[in-house]
PDB file of C-alpha atoms in Angstrom:
ATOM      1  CA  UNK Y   1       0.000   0.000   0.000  1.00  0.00           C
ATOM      2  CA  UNK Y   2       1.327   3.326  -0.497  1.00  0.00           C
ATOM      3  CA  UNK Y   3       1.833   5.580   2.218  1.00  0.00           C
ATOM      4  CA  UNK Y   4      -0.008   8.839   2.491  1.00  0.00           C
ATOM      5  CA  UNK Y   5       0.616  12.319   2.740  1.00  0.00           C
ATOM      6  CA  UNK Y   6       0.487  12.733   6.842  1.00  0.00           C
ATOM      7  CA  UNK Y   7      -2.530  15.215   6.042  1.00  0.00           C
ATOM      8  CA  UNK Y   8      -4.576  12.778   4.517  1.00  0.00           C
ATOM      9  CA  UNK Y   9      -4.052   9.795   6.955  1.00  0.00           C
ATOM     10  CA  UNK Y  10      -7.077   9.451   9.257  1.00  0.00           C
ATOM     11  CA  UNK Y  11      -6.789   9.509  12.828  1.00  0.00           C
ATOM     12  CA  UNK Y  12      -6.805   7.569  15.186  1.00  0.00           C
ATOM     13  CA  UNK Y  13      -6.434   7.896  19.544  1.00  0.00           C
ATOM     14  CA  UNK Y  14      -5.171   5.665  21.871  1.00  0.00           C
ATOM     15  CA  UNK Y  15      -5.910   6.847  25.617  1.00  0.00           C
ATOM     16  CA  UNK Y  16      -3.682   4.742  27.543  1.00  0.00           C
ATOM     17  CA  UNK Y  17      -1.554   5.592  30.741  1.00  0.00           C
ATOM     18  CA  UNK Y  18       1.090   2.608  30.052  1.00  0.00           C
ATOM     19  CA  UNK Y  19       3.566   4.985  27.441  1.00  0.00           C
ATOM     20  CA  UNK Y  20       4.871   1.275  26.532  1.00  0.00           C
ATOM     21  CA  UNK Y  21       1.899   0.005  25.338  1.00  0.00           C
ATOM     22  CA  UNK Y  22       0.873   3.386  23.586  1.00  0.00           C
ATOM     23  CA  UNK Y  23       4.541   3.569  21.366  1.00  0.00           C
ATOM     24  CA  UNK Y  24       3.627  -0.269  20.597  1.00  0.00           C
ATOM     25  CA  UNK Y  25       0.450   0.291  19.086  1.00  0.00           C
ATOM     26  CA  UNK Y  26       1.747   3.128  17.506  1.00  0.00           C
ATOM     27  CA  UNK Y  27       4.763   1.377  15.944  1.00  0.00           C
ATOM     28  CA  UNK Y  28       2.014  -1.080  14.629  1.00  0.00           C
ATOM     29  CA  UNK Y  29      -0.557   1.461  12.751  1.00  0.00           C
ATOM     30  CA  UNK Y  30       2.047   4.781  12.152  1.00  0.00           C
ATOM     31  CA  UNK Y  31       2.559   3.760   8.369  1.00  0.00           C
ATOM     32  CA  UNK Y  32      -1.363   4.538   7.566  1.00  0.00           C
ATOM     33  CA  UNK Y  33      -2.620   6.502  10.360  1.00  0.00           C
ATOM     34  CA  UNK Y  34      -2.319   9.481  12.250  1.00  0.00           C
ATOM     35  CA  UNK Y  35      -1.638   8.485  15.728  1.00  0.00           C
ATOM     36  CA  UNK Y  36      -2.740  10.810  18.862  1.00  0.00           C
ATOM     37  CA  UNK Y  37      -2.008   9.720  22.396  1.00  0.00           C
ATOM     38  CA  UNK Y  38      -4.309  10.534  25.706  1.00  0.00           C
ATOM     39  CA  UNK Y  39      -2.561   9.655  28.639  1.00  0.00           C
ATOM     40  CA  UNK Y  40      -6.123   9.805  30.741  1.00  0.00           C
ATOM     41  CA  UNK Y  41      -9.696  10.086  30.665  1.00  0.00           C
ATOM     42  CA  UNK Y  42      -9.566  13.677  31.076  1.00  0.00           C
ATOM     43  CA  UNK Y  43      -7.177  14.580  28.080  1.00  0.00           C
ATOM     44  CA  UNK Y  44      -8.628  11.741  25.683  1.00  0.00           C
ATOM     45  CA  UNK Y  45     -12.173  13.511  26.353  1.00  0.00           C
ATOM     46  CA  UNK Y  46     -10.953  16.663  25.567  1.00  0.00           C
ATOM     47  CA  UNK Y  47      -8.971  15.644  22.625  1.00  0.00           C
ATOM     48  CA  UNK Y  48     -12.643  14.075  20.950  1.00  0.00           C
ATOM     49  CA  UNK Y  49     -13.836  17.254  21.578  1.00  0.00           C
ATOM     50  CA  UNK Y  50     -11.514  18.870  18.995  1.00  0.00           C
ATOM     51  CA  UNK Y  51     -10.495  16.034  16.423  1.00  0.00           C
ATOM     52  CA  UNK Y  52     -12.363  13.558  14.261  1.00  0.00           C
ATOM     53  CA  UNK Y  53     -10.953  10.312  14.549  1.00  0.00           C
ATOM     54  CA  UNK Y  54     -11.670   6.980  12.837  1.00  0.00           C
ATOM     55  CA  UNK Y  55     -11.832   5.417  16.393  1.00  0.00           C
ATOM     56  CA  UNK Y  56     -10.590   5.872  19.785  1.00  0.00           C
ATOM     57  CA  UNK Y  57      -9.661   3.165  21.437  1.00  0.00           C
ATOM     58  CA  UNK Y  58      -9.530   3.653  25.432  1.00  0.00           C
ATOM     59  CA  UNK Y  59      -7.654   1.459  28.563  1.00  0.00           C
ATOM     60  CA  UNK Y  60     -10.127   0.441  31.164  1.00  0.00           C
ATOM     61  CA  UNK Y  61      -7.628   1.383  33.924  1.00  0.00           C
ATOM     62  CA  UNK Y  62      -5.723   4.576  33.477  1.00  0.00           C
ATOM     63  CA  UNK Y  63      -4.485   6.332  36.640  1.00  0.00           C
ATOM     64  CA  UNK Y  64      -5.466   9.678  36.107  1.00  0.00           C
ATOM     65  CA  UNK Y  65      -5.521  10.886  39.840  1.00  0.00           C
ATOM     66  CA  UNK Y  66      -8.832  11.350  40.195  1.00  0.00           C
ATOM     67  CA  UNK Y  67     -10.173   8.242  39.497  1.00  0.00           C
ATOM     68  CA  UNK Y  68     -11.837   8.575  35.925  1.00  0.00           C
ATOM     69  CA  UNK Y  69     -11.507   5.362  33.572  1.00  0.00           C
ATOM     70  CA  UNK Y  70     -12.195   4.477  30.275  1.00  0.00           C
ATOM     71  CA  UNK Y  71     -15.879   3.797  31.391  1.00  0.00           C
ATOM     72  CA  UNK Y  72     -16.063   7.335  32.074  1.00  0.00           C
ATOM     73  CA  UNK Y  73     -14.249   8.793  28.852  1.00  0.00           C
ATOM     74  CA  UNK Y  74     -16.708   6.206  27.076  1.00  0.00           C
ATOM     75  CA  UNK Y  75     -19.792   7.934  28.959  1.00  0.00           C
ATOM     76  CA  UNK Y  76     -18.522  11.728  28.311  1.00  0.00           C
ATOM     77  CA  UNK Y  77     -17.825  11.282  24.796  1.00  0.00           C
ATOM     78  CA  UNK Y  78     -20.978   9.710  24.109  1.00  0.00           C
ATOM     79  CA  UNK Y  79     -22.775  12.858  24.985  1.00  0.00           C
ATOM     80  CA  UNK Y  80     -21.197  14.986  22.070  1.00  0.00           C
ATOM     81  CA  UNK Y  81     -20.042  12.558  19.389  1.00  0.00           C
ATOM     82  CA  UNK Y  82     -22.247   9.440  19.004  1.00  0.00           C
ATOM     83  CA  UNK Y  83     -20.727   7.937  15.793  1.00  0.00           C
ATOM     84  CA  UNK Y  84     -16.964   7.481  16.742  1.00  0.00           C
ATOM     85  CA  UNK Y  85     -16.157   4.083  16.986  1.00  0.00           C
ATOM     86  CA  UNK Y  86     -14.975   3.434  20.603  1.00  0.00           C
ATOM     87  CA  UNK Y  87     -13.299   0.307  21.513  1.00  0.00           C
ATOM     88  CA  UNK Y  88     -12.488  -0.143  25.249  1.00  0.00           C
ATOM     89  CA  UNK Y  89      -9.430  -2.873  26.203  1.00  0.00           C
ATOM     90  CA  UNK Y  90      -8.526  -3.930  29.345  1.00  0.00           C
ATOM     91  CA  UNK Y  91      -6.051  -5.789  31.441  1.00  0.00           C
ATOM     92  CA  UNK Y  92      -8.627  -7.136  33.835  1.00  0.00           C
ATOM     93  CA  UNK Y  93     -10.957  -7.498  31.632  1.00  0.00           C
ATOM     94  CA  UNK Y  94     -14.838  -8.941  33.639  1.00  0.00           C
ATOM     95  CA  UNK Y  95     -18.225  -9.235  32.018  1.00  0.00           C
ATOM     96  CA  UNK Y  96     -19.497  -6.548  34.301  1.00  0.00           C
ATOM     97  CA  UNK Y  97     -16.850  -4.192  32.637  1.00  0.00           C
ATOM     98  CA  UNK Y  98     -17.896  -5.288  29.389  1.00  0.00           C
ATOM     99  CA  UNK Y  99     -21.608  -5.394  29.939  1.00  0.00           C
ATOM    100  CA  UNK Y 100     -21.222  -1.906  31.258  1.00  0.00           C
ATOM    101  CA  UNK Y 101     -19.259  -0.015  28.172  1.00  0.00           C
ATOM    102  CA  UNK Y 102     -21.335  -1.475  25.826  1.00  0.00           C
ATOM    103  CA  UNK Y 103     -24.035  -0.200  28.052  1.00  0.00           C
ATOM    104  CA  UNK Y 104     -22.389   3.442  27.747  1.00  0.00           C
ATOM    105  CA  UNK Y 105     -21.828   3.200  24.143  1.00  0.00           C
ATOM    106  CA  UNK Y 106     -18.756   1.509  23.472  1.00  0.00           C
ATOM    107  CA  UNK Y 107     -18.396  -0.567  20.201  1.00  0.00           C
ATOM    108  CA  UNK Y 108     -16.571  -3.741  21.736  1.00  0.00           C
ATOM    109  CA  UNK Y 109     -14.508  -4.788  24.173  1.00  0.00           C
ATOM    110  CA  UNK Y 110     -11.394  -6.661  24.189  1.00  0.00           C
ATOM    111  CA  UNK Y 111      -8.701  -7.389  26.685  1.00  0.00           C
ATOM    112  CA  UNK Y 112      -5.281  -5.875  25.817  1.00  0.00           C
ATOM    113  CA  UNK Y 113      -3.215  -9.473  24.935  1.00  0.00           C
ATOM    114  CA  UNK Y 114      -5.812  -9.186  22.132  1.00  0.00           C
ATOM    115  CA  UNK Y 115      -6.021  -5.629  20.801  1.00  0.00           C
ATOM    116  CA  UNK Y 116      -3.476  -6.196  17.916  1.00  0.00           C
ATOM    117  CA  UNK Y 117      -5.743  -8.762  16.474  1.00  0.00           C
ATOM    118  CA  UNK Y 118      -8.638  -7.145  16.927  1.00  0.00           C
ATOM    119  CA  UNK Y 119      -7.714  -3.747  15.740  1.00  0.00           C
ATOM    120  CA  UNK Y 120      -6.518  -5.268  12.221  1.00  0.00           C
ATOM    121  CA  UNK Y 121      -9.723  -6.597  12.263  1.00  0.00           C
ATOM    122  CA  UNK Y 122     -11.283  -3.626  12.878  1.00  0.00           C
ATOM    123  CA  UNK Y 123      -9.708  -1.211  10.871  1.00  0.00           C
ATOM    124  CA  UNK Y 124     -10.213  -3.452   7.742  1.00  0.00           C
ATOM    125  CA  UNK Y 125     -14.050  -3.121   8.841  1.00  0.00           C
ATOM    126  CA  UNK Y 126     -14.131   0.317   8.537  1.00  0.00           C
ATOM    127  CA  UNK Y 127     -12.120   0.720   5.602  1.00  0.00           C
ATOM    128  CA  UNK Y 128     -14.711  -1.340   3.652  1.00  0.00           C
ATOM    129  CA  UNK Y 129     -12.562  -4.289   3.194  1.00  0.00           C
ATOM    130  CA  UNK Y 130      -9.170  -2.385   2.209  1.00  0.00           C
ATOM    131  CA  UNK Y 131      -6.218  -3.120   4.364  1.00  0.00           C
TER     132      UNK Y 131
END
């Protein structure tokens, strides 16, 4: 595939407090996307505020201080932006997390082991097909 023009590439934001397992993702998806890092709940909300990504994908756990997750970034974006695709992962991943971020509008859930998988996956979704 050819590589675009860094304008054209589409964003995409990974809200993670681990910087290790943000610069791996990123290493994994910088040839054909725009990657933008939140480093909490806080910042990754106000970040959707002013960009348009093709998805956010948010950690569960992120220790922010004040106690905000990626249950709550899920809930506050939701109120302004209902078409993002959000995609929560998780370390510690139960079924009442999952039951509950699907509840508060997340796309899917998927424990972190999995998210390189999964993200493939998705991305060729909602490119139509194109990898």
């Amino acid at each position: 595939m050819e590589q675009k023009n860094k304008k054209e590439l589409e964003k995409i934001l990974i809200a993670d407090d681990e910087i290790i397992y943000r610069n791996i993702l990123a290493q994994a998806l910088f040839e054909n996307y725009e990657i933008e890092f939140a480093s909490n709940a806080d910042e990754e909300i106000e970040k959707s505020k002013q960009n348009k990504y093709l998805l956010i994908l948010t950690d569960n756990q992120m220790n922010d201080g004040y106690g905000n997750s990626g249950l709550y970034a899920i809930e506050q974006i939701r109120k302004h932006d209902k078409n993002t695709p959000i995609y929560l992962h998780s370390g510690g991943l139960t079924n009442k997390i999952k039951t509950k971020a699907l509840s508060l509008g997340a796309n899917d859930v998927f424990k972190k082991i999995d998210s390189f998988m999964k993200l493939d996956k998705i991305l060729t979704e909602l490119k139509g097909g194109e990898k």
